[in-house]
Amino acid sequence: MDDFRALPPVARTLTALTFIESALVHSQTLSYYFVPFIPRLLLNFCPEIWRLCTPYLLTDPKLNFVFDLYFMYTYSSRLEFGSPRFRNPGSFFVYVLFIASVIMLTAGFYLGAGVFTQALILAFAYTYSQDNKGTRTMFFVVEIPTLFLPWARLALTFVMKGWYPASIEFTGIVAAHLYDFVTRIYPTFGGGKNYIVTPAFIQRWFTGSLRGGQERVYGQAYRPPNEGENGPRGWASSVRTVWDSRGSGRRLGGN
């Protein structure tokens, strides 16, 4: 349990909930009826509000159950810990909320899809590919430029499942690119302002358990007692500092 708690919090929670929900549905312990996104059921007298979350947590059956869990944790944990754009506590959580909302609007309301798990995974893969331009990664048994990773996954979905599942999955790229545009491209090159910020209460939520230092599988995090949550010596910076001081090695989930 301590090892589980030491993993990146959002990545571990998403993966664990996906495992639980998918295992229950595929074993027919839980009826599939309670999972998909159905807008009219959100407007009932007793709204089924859990449908705002469950569509993102259902894998494909059989062998894809393992692959979906692997890719979800791999990409999300690499982003949550390794991406420079998620240095502030809780910033990755805000990112997930943003892309999930865009996927719901595009795949759910516009395309009429009921399950968004593949779109969410592809959004993670797209953001990861943007953070790792110029590197190469393994796509099953083939090594490809990391920048092509989301498009290779999308092409595979199109070949194996058809255009409609691929179009649903494509909304993940739309969501991730929109986040990249709003938070990085437009403020940097267009002179605009980034309006997607991490609220103070979310930062406090993610830093509250880290005061005084906490051992983690991927390093040791310390929160300086007199530093602000947005300061340059916040917990994310400290994790990287201690991690780097341990010498060369492989990043969690690295190739």
CSV table of C-alpha atoms in Angstrom, one decimal:
chain,number,residue,atom,x,y,z
A,1,MET,CA,0.0,0.0,0.0
A,2,ASP,CA,2.9,2.4,0.8
A,3,ASP,CA,4.3,1.7,-2.7
A,4,PHE,CA,0.9,2.5,-4.3
A,5,ARG,CA,0.6,5.8,-2.4
A,6,ALA,CA,4.1,6.7,-3.5
A,7,LEU,CA,3.1,6.7,-7.2
A,8,PRO,CA,1.9,9.9,-8.9
A,9,PRO,CA,-1.5,10.6,-7.3
A,10,VAL,CA,-3.6,11.3,-10.4
A,11,ALA,CA,-2.1,8.6,-12.5
A,12,ARG,CA,-2.5,6.0,-9.9
A,13,THR,CA,-6.1,7.0,-9.1
A,14,LEU,CA,-7.2,7.0,-12.7
A,15,THR,CA,-5.5,3.6,-13.4
A,16,ALA,CA,-6.9,2.0,-10.2
A,17,LEU,CA,-10.5,3.2,-10.9
A,18,THR,CA,-10.2,2.1,-14.5
A,19,PHE,CA,-9.1,-1.4,-13.3
A,20,ILE,CA,-11.9,-1.7,-10.8
A,21,GLU,CA,-14.7,-0.5,-13.1
A,22,SER,CA,-13.5,-2.5,-16.1
A,23,ALA,CA,-13.0,-5.7,-14.1
A,24,LEU,CA,-16.5,-5.3,-12.7
A,25,VAL,CA,-18.1,-4.7,-16.1
A,26,HIS,CA,-16.2,-7.4,-18.0
A,27,SER,CA,-16.9,-10.0,-15.3
A,28,GLN,CA,-20.6,-9.0,-15.5
A,29,THR,CA,-20.6,-8.1,-11.8
A,30,LEU,CA,-21.6,-4.5,-12.8
A,31,SER,CA,-24.1,-3.9,-15.6
A,32,TYR,CA,-22.7,-2.0,-18.5
A,33,TYR,CA,-25.9,0.1,-18.4
A,34,PHE,CA,-24.6,2.2,-15.6
A,35,VAL,CA,-21.4,3.2,-17.3
A,36,PRO,CA,-21.9,5.1,-20.6
A,37,PHE,CA,-22.5,8.8,-21.1
A,38,ILE,CA,-26.2,9.4,-21.7
A,39,PRO,CA,-27.1,13.1,-21.6
A,40,ARG,CA,-30.8,12.7,-21.0
A,41,LEU,CA,-30.1,10.6,-17.8
A,42,LEU,CA,-28.1,13.5,-16.4
A,43,LEU,CA,-31.3,15.6,-16.6
A,44,ASN,CA,-33.6,13.2,-14.7
A,45,PHE,CA,-35.3,14.2,-11.5
A,46,CYS,CA,-32.6,12.2,-9.8
A,47,PRO,CA,-29.7,12.9,-12.1
A,48,GLU,CA,-27.2,10.0,-12.6
A,49,ILE,CA,-24.2,12.2,-12.1
A,50,TRP,CA,-21.8,9.3,-11.9
A,51,ARG,CA,-22.0,9.2,-15.7
A,52,LEU,CA,-19.8,12.3,-15.7
A,53,CYS,CA,-16.9,10.0,-14.6
A,54,THR,CA,-17.6,6.4,-15.5
A,55,PRO,CA,-17.3,6.8,-19.4
A,56,TYR,CA,-13.5,7.6,-18.9
A,57,LEU,CA,-12.8,4.4,-16.9
A,58,LEU,CA,-13.9,1.5,-19.0
A,59,THR,CA,-11.3,-0.4,-21.1
A,60,ASP,CA,-11.8,-2.7,-24.0
A,61,PRO,CA,-12.2,-6.4,-23.1
A,62,LYS,CA,-9.8,-9.3,-23.2
A,63,LEU,CA,-6.2,-8.5,-24.0
A,64,ASN,CA,-7.0,-4.8,-24.6
A,65,PHE,CA,-7.9,-4.6,-20.9
A,66,VAL,CA,-4.2,-5.0,-20.1
A,67,PHE,CA,-2.9,-2.7,-22.8
A,68,ASP,CA,-5.4,0.1,-22.0
A,69,LEU,CA,-4.4,0.0,-18.3
A,70,TYR,CA,-0.7,0.0,-19.3
A,71,PHE,CA,-0.9,2.9,-21.7
A,72,MET,CA,-3.1,4.9,-19.3
A,73,TYR,CA,-0.7,4.6,-16.5
A,74,THR,CA,2.4,5.0,-18.6
A,75,TYR,CA,1.5,8.2,-20.4
A,76,SER,CA,-0.3,9.8,-17.4
A,77,SER,CA,2.5,9.1,-14.9
A,78,ARG,CA,5.2,10.4,-17.4
A,79,LEU,CA,3.2,13.6,-17.7
A,80,GLU,CA,2.4,14.0,-14.1
A,81,PHE,CA,5.9,13.6,-12.9
A,82,GLY,CA,8.1,14.3,-16.0
A,83,SER,CA,6.4,17.0,-17.9
A,84,PRO,CA,7.8,20.6,-17.3
A,85,ARG,CA,4.3,22.0,-18.0
A,86,PHE,CA,2.9,20.3,-14.8
A,87,ARG,CA,5.4,21.7,-12.2
A,88,ASN,CA,2.8,23.2,-9.9
A,89,PRO,CA,0.9,21.0,-7.5
A,90,GLY,CA,-2.4,19.9,-8.9
A,91,SER,CA,-1.7,21.3,-12.4
A,92,PHE,CA,-1.9,17.8,-14.0
A,93,PHE,CA,-5.3,17.3,-12.3
A,94,VAL,CA,-6.6,20.6,-13.9
A,95,TYR,CA,-5.2,19.4,-17.2
A,96,VAL,CA,-7.2,16.1,-16.9
A,97,LEU,CA,-10.4,18.0,-16.0
A,98,PHE,CA,-9.9,20.3,-19.0
A,99,ILE,CA,-9.3,17.6,-21.6
A,100,ALA,CA,-12.1,15.4,-20.1
A,101,SER,CA,-14.5,18.3,-20.5
A,102,VAL,CA,-13.6,18.9,-24.1
A,103,ILE,CA,-13.8,15.1,-24.9
A,104,MET,CA,-17.3,15.0,-23.3
A,105,LEU,CA,-18.5,18.0,-25.4
A,106,THR,CA,-17.0,16.6,-28.7
A,107,ALA,CA,-17.3,12.9,-28.4
A,108,GLY,CA,-20.3,12.8,-26.1
A,109,PHE,CA,-22.6,15.6,-27.1
A,110,TYR,CA,-21.5,16.0,-30.8
A,111,LEU,CA,-20.6,12.4,-31.8
A,112,GLY,CA,-23.0,10.6,-29.5
A,113,ALA,CA,-20.3,8.4,-28.0
A,114,GLY,CA,-20.9,6.7,-24.6
A,115,VAL,CA,-17.3,5.7,-23.6
A,116,PHE,CA,-14.3,8.0,-23.7
A,117,THR,CA,-11.4,6.0,-22.3
A,118,GLN,CA,-9.6,5.6,-25.6
A,119,ALA,CA,-9.9,9.3,-26.3
A,120,LEU,CA,-8.5,10.1,-22.8
A,121,ILE,CA,-5.5,7.8,-23.4
A,122,LEU,CA,-4.8,9.4,-26.8
A,123,ALA,CA,-4.9,12.8,-25.2
A,124,PHE,CA,-2.2,11.8,-22.8
A,125,ALA,CA,-0.2,10.3,-25.7
A,126,TYR,CA,-0.5,13.5,-27.7
A,127,THR,CA,0.7,15.7,-24.8
A,128,TYR,CA,3.5,13.3,-24.1
A,129,SER,CA,4.6,13.4,-27.8
A,130,GLN,CA,4.6,17.2,-27.7
A,131,ASP,CA,6.8,17.2,-24.7
A,132,ASN,CA,9.3,14.7,-26.2
A,133,LYS,CA,9.8,16.0,-29.8
A,134,GLY,CA,13.0,14.8,-31.3
A,135,THR,CA,13.0,11.5,-29.4
A,136,ARG,CA,12.0,8.0,-30.4
A,137,THR,CA,9.7,5.5,-28.7
A,138,MET,CA,8.5,1.9,-29.2
A,139,PHE,CA,5.0,1.5,-30.7
A,140,PHE,CA,4.4,-2.2,-30.0
A,141,VAL,CA,7.4,-3.7,-31.9
A,142,VAL,CA,8.3,-0.8,-34.1
A,143,GLU,CA,10.4,2.2,-33.1
A,144,ILE,CA,9.0,5.5,-34.3
A,145,PRO,CA,9.5,9.2,-33.6
A,146,THR,CA,7.6,10.1,-30.5
A,147,LEU,CA,5.9,12.9,-32.3
A,148,PHE,CA,4.1,10.3,-34.4
A,149,LEU,CA,2.9,8.3,-31.5
A,150,PRO,CA,-0.7,9.6,-31.2
A,151,TRP,CA,-1.2,9.4,-35.0
A,152,ALA,CA,0.1,5.8,-35.1
A,153,ARG,CA,-2.4,4.9,-32.4
A,154,LEU,CA,-5.2,6.6,-34.3
A,155,ALA,CA,-4.3,4.9,-37.5
A,156,LEU,CA,-4.3,1.5,-35.8
A,157,THR,CA,-7.8,2.2,-34.4
A,158,PHE,CA,-9.0,3.2,-37.9
A,159,VAL,CA,-7.7,0.0,-39.5
A,160,MET,CA,-8.9,-2.3,-36.7
A,161,LYS,CA,-12.2,-0.7,-35.7
A,162,GLY,CA,-13.3,1.7,-38.4
A,163,TRP,CA,-13.9,5.4,-38.8
A,164,TYR,CA,-16.4,6.0,-36.1
A,165,PRO,CA,-14.3,4.7,-33.2
A,166,ALA,CA,-11.3,6.5,-34.7
A,167,SER,CA,-13.3,9.8,-34.8
A,168,ILE,CA,-14.2,9.3,-31.1
A,169,GLU,CA,-10.5,8.7,-30.3
A,170,PHE,CA,-9.5,11.7,-32.4
A,171,THR,CA,-11.4,14.0,-29.9
A,172,GLY,CA,-8.6,13.2,-27.5
A,173,ILE,CA,-6.1,14.9,-29.8
A,174,VAL,CA,-8.4,17.8,-30.2
A,175,ALA,CA,-8.7,18.2,-26.5
A,176,ALA,CA,-5.0,17.9,-25.8
A,177,HIS,CA,-4.1,20.3,-28.7
A,178,LEU,CA,-6.6,22.8,-27.4
A,179,TYR,CA,-5.0,22.7,-24.0
A,180,ASP,CA,-1.6,23.1,-25.6
A,181,PHE,CA,-2.8,26.1,-27.6
A,182,VAL,CA,-4.5,27.9,-24.7
A,183,THR,CA,-1.7,27.3,-22.2
A,184,ARG,CA,1.4,27.4,-24.3
A,185,ILE,CA,1.1,28.4,-28.0
A,186,TYR,CA,-1.2,31.4,-27.7
A,187,PRO,CA,0.5,32.9,-24.6
A,188,THR,CA,4.0,32.4,-26.0
A,189,PHE,CA,3.5,33.2,-29.7
A,190,GLY,CA,0.3,35.2,-29.7
A,191,GLY,CA,0.9,37.5,-26.8
A,192,GLY,CA,-2.2,36.2,-25.1
A,193,LYS,CA,-2.9,35.2,-21.5
A,194,ASN,CA,-3.2,31.7,-20.1
A,195,TYR,CA,-6.5,31.5,-18.3
A,196,ILE,CA,-6.2,27.8,-17.3
A,197,VAL,CA,-4.5,28.1,-13.9
A,198,THR,CA,-4.5,25.8,-11.0
A,199,PRO,CA,-6.7,27.2,-8.2
A,200,ALA,CA,-5.1,27.7,-4.8
A,201,PHE,CA,-7.4,25.2,-3.1
A,202,ILE,CA,-6.3,22.5,-5.5
A,203,GLN,CA,-2.7,23.3,-4.9
A,204,ARG,CA,-3.2,23.1,-1.2
A,205,TRP,CA,-5.1,19.8,-1.7
A,206,PHE,CA,-2.1,18.3,-3.5
A,207,THR,CA,0.6,19.7,-1.3
A,208,GLY,CA,-1.0,19.2,2.2
A,209,SER,CA,0.3,15.6,2.5
A,210,LEU,CA,3.8,16.5,1.4
A,211,ARG,CA,4.8,19.0,4.1
A,212,GLY,CA,8.0,17.8,5.9
A,213,GLY,CA,9.0,15.4,3.2
A,214,GLN,CA,7.7,12.1,1.9
A,215,GLU,CA,9.5,9.1,0.4
A,216,ARG,CA,8.3,8.2,-3.1
A,217,VAL,CA,9.2,5.4,-5.6
A,218,TYR,CA,10.2,8.1,-8.0
A,219,GLY,CA,12.2,10.3,-5.7
A,220,GLN,CA,11.9,12.2,-2.4
A,221,ALA,CA,9.6,15.2,-2.2
A,222,TYR,CA,10.2,18.1,0.3
A,223,ARG,CA,8.1,21.2,0.8
A,224,PRO,CA,10.3,24.0,2.1
A,225,PRO,CA,8.5,25.4,5.2
A,226,ASN,CA,8.7,29.1,4.2
A,227,GLU,CA,8.1,28.9,0.4
A,228,GLY,CA,4.9,29.7,-1.3
A,229,GLU,CA,3.0,27.1,-3.3
A,230,ASN,CA,3.8,28.9,-6.5
A,231,GLY,CA,7.4,29.6,-5.7
A,232,PRO,CA,10.3,28.2,-7.7
A,233,ARG,CA,11.1,25.8,-4.9
A,234,GLY,CA,7.7,24.1,-4.7
A,235,TRP,CA,7.3,20.4,-4.3
A,236,ALA,CA,7.6,19.5,-8.0
A,237,SER,CA,10.9,21.4,-8.3
A,238,SER,CA,12.2,19.7,-5.1
A,239,VAL,CA,11.2,16.2,-6.5
A,240,ARG,CA,13.3,16.8,-9.6
A,241,THR,CA,16.2,18.3,-7.6
A,242,VAL,CA,16.5,15.2,-5.4
A,243,TRP,CA,15.9,12.9,-8.3
A,244,ASP,CA,18.6,14.5,-10.3
A,245,SER,CA,21.0,14.3,-7.4
A,246,ARG,CA,20.7,10.5,-7.4
A,247,GLY,CA,22.7,10.2,-10.6
A,248,SER,CA,21.8,8.9,-14.0
A,249,GLY,CA,19.0,6.4,-14.4
A,250,ARG,CA,15.8,5.6,-16.1
A,251,ARG,CA,12.7,7.8,-15.7
A,252,LEU,CA,9.6,6.0,-14.4
A,253,GLY,CA,8.0,4.2,-17.3
A,254,GLY,CA,10.7,5.3,-19.6
A,255,ASN,CA,11.7,3.4,-22.8
